[in-house]
CSV table of C-alpha atoms and ligand atoms in Angstrom, one decimal:
chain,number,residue,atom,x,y,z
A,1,UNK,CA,-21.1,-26.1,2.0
A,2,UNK,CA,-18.4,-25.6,4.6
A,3,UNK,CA,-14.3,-25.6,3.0
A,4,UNK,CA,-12.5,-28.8,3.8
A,5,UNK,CA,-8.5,-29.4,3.4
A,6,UNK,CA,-8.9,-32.2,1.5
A,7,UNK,CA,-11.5,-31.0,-1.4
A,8,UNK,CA,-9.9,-28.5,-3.9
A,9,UNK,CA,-12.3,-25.1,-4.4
A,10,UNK,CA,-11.3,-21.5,-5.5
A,11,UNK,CA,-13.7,-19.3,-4.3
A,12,UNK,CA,-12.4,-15.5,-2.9
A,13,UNK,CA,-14.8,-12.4,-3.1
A,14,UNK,CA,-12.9,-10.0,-1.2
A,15,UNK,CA,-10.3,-9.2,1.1
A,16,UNK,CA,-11.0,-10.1,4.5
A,17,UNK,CA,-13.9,-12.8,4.9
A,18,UNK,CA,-11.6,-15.9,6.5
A,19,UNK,CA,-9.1,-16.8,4.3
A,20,UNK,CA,-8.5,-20.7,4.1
A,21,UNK,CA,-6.3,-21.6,1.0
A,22,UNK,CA,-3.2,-19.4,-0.1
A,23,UNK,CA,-0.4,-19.3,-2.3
A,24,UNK,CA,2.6,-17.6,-1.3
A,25,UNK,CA,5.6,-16.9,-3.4
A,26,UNK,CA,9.3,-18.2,-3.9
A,27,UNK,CA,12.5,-16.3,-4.3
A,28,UNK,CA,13.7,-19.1,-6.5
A,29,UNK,CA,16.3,-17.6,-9.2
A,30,UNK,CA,14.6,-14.3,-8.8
A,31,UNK,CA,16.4,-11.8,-11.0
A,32,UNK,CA,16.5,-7.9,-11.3
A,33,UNK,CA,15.8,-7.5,-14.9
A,34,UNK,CA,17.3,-5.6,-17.2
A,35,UNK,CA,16.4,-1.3,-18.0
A,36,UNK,CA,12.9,-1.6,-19.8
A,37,UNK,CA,10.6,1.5,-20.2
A,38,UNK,CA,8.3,0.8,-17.1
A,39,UNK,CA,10.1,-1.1,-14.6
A,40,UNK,CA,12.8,1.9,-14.8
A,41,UNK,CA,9.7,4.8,-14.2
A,42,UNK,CA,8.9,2.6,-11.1
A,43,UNK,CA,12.7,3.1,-9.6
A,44,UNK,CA,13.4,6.1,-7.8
A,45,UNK,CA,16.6,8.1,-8.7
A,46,UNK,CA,18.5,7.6,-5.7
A,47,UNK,CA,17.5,4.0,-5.6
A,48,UNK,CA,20.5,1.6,-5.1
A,49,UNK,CA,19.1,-0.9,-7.9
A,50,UNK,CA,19.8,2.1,-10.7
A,51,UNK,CA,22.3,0.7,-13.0
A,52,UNK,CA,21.9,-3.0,-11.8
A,53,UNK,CA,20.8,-6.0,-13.4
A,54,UNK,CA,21.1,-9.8,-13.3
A,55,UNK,CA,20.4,-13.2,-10.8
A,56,UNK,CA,19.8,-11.4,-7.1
A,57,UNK,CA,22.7,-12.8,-4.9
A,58,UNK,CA,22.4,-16.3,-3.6
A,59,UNK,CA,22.4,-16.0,0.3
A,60,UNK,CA,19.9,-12.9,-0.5
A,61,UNK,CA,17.2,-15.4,-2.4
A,62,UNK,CA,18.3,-18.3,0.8
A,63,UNK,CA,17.3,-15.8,3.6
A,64,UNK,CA,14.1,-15.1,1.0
A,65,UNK,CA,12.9,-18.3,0.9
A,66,UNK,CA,13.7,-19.2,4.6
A,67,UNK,CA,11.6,-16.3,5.5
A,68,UNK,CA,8.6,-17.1,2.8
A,69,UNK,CA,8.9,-20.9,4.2
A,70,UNK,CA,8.3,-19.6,7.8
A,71,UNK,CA,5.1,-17.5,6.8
A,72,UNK,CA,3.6,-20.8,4.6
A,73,UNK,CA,4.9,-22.7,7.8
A,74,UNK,CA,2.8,-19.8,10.3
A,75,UNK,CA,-0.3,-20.0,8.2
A,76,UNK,CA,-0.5,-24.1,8.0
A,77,UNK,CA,-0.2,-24.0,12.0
A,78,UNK,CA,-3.7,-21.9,11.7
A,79,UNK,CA,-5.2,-24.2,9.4
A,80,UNK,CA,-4.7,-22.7,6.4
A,81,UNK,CA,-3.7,-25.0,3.3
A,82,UNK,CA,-0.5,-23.1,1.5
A,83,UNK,CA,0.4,-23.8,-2.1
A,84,UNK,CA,4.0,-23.0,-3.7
A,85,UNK,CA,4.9,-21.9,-7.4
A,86,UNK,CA,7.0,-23.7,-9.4
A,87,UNK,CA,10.3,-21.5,-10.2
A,88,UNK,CA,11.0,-21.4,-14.4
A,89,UNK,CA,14.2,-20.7,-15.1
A,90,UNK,CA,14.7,-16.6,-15.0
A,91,UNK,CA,18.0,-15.9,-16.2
A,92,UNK,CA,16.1,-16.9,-19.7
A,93,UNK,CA,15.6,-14.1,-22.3
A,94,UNK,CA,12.3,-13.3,-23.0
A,95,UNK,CA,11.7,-13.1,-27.1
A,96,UNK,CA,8.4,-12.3,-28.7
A,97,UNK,CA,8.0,-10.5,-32.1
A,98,UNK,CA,8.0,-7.5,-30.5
A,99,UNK,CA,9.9,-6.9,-27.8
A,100,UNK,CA,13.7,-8.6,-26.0
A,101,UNK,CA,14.3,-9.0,-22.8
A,102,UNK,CA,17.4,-10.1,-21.2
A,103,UNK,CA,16.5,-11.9,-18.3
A,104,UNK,CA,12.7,-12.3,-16.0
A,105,UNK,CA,11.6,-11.7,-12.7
A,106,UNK,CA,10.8,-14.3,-10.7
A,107,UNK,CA,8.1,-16.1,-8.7
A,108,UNK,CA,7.8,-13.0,-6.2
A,109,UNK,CA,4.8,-11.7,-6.3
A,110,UNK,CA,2.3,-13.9,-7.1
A,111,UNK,CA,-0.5,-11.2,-5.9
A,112,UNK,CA,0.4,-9.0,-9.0
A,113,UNK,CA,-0.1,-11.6,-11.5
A,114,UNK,CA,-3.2,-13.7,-10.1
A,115,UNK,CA,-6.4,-11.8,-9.4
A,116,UNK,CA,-8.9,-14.4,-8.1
A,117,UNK,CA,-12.9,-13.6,-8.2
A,118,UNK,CA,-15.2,-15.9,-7.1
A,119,UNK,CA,-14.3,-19.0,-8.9
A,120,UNK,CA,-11.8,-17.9,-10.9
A,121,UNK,CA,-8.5,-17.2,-11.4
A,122,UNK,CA,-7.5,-14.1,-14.4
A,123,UNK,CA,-3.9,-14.3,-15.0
A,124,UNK,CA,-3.3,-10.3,-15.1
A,125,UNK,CA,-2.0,-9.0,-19.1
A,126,UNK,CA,1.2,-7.8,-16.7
A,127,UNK,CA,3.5,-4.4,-18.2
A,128,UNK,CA,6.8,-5.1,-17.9
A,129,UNK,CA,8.3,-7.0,-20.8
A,130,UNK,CA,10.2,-9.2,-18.0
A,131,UNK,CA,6.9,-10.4,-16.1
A,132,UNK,CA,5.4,-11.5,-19.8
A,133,UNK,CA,5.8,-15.0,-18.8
A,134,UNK,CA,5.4,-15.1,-15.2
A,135,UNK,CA,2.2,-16.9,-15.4
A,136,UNK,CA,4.2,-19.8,-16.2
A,137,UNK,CA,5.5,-20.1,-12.5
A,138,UNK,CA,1.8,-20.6,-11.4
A,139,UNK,CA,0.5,-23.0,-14.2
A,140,UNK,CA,1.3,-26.3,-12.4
A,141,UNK,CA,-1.1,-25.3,-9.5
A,142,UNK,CA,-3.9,-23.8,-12.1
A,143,UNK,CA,-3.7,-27.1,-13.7
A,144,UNK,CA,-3.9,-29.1,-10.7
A,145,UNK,CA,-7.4,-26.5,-9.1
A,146,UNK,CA,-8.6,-27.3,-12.8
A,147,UNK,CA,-8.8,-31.3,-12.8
A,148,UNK,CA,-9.9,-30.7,-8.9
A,149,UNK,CA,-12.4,-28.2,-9.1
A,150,UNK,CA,-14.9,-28.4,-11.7
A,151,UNK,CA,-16.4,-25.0,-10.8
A,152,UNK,CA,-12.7,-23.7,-11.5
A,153,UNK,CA,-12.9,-21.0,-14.1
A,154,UNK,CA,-9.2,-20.4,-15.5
A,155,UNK,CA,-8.6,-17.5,-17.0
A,156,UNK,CA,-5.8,-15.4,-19.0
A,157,UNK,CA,-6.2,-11.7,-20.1
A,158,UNK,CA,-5.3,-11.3,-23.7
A,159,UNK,CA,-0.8,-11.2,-23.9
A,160,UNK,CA,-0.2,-7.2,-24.6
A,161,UNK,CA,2.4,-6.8,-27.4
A,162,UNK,CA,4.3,-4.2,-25.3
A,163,UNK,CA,5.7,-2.3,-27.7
A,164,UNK,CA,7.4,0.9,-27.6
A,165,UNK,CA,4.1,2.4,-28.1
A,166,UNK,CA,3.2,1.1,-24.9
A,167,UNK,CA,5.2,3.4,-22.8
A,168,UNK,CA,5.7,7.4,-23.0
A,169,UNK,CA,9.3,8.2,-23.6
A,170,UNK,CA,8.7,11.3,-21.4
A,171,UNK,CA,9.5,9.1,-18.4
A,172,UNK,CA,12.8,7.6,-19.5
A,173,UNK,CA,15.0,9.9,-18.0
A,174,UNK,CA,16.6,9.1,-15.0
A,175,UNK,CA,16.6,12.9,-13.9
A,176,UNK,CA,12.9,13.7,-13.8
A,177,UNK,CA,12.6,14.7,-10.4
A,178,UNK,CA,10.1,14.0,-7.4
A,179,UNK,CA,8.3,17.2,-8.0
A,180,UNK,CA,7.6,16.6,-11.7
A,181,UNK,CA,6.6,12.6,-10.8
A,182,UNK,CA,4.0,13.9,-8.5
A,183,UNK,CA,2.8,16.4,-11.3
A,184,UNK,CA,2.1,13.9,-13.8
A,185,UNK,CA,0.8,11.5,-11.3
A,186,UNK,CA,-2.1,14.4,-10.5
A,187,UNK,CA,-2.4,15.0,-13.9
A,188,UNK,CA,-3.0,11.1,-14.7
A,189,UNK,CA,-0.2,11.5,-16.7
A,190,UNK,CA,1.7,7.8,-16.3
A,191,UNK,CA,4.9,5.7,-18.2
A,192,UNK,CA,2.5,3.6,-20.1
A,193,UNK,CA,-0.2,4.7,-22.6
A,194,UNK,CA,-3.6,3.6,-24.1
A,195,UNK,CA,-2.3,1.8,-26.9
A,196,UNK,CA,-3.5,-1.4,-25.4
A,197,UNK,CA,-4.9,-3.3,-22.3
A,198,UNK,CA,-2.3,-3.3,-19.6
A,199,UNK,CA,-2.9,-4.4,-15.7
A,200,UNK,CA,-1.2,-6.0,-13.2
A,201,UNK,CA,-3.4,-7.8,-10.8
A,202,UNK,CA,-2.1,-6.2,-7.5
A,203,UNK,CA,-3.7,-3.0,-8.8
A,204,UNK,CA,-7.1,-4.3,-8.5
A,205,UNK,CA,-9.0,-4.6,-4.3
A,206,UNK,CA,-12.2,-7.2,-4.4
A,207,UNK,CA,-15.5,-5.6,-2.3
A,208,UNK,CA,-17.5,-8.4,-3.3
A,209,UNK,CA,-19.6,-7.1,-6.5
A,210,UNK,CA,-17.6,-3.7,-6.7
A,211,UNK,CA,-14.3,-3.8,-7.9
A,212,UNK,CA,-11.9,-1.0,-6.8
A,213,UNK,CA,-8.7,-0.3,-9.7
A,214,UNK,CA,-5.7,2.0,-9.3
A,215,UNK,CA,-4.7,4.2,-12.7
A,216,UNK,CA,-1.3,4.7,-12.6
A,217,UNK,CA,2.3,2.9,-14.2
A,218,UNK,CA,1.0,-0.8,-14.1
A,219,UNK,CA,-2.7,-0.7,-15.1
A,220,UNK,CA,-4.0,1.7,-17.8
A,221,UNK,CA,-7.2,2.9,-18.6
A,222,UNK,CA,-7.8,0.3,-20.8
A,223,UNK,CA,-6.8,-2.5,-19.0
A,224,UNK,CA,-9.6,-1.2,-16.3
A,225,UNK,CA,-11.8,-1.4,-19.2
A,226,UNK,CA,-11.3,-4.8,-20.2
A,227,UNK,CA,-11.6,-5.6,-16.5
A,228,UNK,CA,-15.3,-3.9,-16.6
A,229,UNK,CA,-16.2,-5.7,-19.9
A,230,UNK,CA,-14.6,-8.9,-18.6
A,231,UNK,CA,-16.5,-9.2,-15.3
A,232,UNK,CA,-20.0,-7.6,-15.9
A,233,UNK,CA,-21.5,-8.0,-12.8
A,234,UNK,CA,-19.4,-6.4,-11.3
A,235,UNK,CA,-19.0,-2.9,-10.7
A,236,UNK,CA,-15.6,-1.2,-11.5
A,237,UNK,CA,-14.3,1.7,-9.7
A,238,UNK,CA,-11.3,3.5,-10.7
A,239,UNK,CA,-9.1,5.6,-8.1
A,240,UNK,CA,-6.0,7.5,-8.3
A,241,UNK,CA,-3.8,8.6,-5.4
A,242,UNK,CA,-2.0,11.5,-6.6
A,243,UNK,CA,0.4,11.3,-3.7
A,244,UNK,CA,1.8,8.6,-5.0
A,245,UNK,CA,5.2,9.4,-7.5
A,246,UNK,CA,5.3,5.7,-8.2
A,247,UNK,CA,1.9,4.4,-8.2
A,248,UNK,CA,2.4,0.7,-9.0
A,249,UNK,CA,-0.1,-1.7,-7.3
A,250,UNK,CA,-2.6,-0.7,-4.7
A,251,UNK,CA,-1.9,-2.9,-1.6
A,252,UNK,CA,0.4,-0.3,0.0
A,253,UNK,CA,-1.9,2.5,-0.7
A,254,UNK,CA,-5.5,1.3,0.4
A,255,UNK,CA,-5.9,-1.5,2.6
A,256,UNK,CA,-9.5,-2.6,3.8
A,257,UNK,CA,-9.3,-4.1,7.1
A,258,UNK,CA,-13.0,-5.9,7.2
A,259,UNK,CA,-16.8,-4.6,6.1
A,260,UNK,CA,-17.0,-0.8,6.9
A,261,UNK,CA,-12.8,-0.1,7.5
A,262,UNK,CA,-10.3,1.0,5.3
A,263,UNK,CA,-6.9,1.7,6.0
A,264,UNK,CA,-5.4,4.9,3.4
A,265,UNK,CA,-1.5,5.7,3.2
A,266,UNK,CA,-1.5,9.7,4.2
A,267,UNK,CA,1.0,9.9,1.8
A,268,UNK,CA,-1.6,9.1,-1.3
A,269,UNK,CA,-5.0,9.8,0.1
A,270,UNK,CA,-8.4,8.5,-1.7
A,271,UNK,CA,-9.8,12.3,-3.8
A,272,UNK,CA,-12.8,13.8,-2.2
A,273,UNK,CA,-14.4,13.1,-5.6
A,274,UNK,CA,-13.7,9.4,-5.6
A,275,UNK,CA,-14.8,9.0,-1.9
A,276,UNK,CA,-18.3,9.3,-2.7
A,277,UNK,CA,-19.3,5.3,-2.7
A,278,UNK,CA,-17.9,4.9,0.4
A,279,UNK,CA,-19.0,7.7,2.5
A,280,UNK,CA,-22.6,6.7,1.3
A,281,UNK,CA,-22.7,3.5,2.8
A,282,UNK,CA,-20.5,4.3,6.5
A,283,UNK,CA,-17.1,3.1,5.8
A,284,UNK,CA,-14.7,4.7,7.7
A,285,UNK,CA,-11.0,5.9,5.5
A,286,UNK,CA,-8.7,6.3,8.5
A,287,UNK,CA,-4.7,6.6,7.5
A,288,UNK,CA,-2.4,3.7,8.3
A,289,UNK,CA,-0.1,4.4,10.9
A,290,UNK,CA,3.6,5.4,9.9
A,291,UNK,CA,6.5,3.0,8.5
A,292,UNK,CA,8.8,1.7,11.1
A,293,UNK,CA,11.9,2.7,8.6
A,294,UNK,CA,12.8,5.3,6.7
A,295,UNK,CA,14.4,3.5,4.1
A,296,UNK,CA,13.5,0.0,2.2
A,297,UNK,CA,15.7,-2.6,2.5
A,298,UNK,CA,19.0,-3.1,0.1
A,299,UNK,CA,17.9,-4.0,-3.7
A,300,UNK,CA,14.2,-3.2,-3.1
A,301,UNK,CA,11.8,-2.0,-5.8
A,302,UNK,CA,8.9,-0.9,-2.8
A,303,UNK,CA,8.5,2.2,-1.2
A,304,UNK,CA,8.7,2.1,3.3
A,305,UNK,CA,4.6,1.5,3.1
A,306,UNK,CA,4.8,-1.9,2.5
A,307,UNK,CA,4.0,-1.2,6.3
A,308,UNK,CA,0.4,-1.3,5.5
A,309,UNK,CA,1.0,-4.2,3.3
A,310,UNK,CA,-1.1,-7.0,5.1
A,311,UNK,CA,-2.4,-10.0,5.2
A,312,UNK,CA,-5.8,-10.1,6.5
A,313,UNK,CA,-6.5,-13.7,7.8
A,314,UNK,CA,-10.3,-12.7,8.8
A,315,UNK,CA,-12.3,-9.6,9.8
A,316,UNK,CA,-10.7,-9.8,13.8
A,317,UNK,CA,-7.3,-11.2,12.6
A,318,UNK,CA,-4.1,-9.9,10.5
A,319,UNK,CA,-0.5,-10.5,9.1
A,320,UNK,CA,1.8,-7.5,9.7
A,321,UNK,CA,5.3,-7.6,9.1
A,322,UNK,CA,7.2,-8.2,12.7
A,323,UNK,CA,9.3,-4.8,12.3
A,324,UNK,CA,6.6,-2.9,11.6
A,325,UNK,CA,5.6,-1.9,15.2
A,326,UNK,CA,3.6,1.0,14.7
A,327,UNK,CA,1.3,-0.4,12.2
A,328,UNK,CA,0.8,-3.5,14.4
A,329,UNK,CA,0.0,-1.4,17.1
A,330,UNK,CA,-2.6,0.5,15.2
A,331,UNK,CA,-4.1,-2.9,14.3
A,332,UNK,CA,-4.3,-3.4,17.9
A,333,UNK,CA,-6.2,-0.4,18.6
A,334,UNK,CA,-8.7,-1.6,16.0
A,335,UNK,CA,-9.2,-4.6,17.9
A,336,UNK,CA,-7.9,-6.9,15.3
A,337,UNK,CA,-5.5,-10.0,16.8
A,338,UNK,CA,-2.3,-8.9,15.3
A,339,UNK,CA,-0.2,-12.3,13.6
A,340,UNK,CA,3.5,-11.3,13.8
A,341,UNK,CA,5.4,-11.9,10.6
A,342,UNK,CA,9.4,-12.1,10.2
A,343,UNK,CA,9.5,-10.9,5.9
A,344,UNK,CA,11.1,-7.6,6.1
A,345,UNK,CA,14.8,-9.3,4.1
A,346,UNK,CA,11.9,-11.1,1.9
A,347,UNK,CA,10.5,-7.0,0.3
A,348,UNK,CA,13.3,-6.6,-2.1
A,349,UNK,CA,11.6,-9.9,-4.1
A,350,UNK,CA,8.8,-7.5,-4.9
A,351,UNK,CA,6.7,-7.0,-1.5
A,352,UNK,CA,5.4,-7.6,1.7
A,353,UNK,CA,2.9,-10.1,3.0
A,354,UNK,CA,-0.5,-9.5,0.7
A,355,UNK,CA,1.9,-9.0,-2.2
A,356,UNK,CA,3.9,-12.2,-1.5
A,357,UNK,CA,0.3,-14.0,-1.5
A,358,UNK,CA,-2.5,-15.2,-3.9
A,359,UNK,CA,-5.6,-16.2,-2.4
A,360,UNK,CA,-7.5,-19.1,-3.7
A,361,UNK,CA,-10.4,-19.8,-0.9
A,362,UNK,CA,-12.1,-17.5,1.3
A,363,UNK,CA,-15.4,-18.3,3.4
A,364,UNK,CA,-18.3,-15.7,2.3
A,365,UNK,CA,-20.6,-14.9,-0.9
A,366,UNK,CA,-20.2,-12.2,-3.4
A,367,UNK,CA,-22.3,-9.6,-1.0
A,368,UNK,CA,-22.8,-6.0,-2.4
A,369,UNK,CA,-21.4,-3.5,0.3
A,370,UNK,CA,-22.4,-0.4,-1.5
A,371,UNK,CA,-25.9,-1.0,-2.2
B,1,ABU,N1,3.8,-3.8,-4.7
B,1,ABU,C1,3.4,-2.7,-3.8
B,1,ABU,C2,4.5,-1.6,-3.9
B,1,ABU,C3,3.9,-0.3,-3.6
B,1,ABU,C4,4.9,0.7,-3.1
B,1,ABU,O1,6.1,0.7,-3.5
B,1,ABU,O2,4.5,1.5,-2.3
């Protein structure tokens, strides 16, 4: 049956069939948290937000929001229905029996926290103690798809304990170095461990019935594991891009584009060996085109390839961020419509346009690409 605006259904299978109902994030109260174990591996060592901590400026989370209301404004005006989080108060401390936390995070990204798959929603375990209750900003709206959708399947990965054993003390020194990142990183070597399911839902691209995970500082072996076990018909993929000296989340390492077309930062390319599934069945890895900047912007926990960030609105039509002229150009080429999108004062409230969103409906079926 065709999507209507005025019937609630989740339903998203992968990344690029037409994309009708979105949630996009807030800056609301958005704080940078205090040190913790992983969030600090994640920082690089010249980075401007060493050392820092508390409620992100006001006019900073004003131009935010006026930016992330444009975008939910932009997609509504191409018929898309847009949903909003509901802020909780972040300057709270986050307590459990096992860990303290000073202050939380936000309502900025909701990508990393909800991973939706067919009908359902899976609130991600999250591994930084200050995101442990982030799911909170997004519970008004899973309780109102719930009592609207009675295909809805609401779901919540079990709450990690994120202990000290969750994180390798190797990688609390702020002095590592580049060069020994990006040996650890080859050698699968990350900040957290095994000792327990850990992943953050932005690590995770939907091909239909394959699932495709990064291994690296936010998801674990384990976590891709439980992921397996938790979604059996599905197939799950891990990849690694040993590149990467901060490999958090996925979405500005390996973007597909539509059926067949991948886009892969040349910075972190796909292994050889892991190539194998798609090179069988034709799809094309072709690197994104190069960051606009050379830096982030102030305060920003992202690296300059939020470039290849974007939001794909269907398989002819995508979000790129309005700086980022070389990778919208590139789209071009490709012969997809390019949507111009004014976020780049938006990335330092964790990310650019797919990470700012959640999807709830896309047209399409669960189809099997890699037969
Ligand atoms: N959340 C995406 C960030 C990845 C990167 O810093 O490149």
């Amino acid at each position: 049956m065709a999507w209507s605006p005025d019937k609630t259904e989740v339903k998203s299978w992968n990344e690029w069939d037409t994309l009708r109902h979105v949630i996009v994030g807030r800056a609301d109260d958005c704080h940078i948290p205090p040190e913790e174990p992983a969030l600090e591996a994640k920082v690089p060592e010249d980075s401007d937000m060493r050392g820092q901590w508390g409620r992100r400026p006001q006019e900073t989370i004003d131009r935010a929001n006026e930016l992330l209301d444009n975008f939910a404004d932009q997609l509504r005006k191409r018929g898309v229905r847009v949903d909003r989080p509901t802020s909780i108060d972040h300057s709270q401390p986050a307590t459990t029996p096992d860990f303290h936390t000073d202050s939380q995070f936000g309502c900025m990204p909701p990508r990393d926290v909800l991973l939706t798959v067919g009908h359902e929603i899976l609130e991600a375990t999250m591994s930084y103690r200050c995101r442990w209750f982030e799911y909170l900003n997004y519970r008004p709206l899973m309780q109102q798809y719930w009592d609207e959708d009675p295909n809805f399947r609401h779901e919540a990965a079990p709450k990690p304990r994120l202990t000290d054993a969750d994180y390798h003390p190797d990688y609390l020194s702020d002095k590592i170095g580049v060069e020994k990142r990006l040996q650890w990183t080859a050698e699968k070597f990350f900040v957290t461990t095994e000792e327990e399911p850990l992943f953050d839902a932005a690590d995770v691209l939907r091909f239909g019935r394959d699932l495709v995970v990064q291994h690296g500082f936010t998801t674990n072996l384990k976590g891709i594991e439980w992921l397996r076990r938790h979604f059996p018909d599905h197939r799950v993929h891990t990849v690694n891009f040993p590149g990467d000296p901060y490999p958090i989340h996925i979405d500005a390492t390996f973007t597909p584009l539509r059926p067949g077309l991948i886009l892969n930062n040349p910075q972190r390319r796909l292994p050889e060996e892991q190539r194998g599934m798609f090179e069988r069945n034709g799809w094309e890895i072709l690197d994104a085109a190069q960051p606009a900047h050379n830096t982030p912007p102030p305060l920003c926990y992202s690296s300059t390839w939020l470039s290849m960030n974007v939001l794909v609105l269907d398989p002819k039509t995508v979000c790129v961020e309005k700086s980022e002229v070389y990778q919208a150009e590139q789209m071009d080429k490709l012969g997809m419509e390019v949507v111009e999108v004014d976020l780049r004062d938006a990335y330092a409230f964790g990310g650019g346009l797919h990470c700012c969103t959640a999807d709830v409906y896309r047209d399409g079926d669960c189809e099997d690409y890699f037969p």
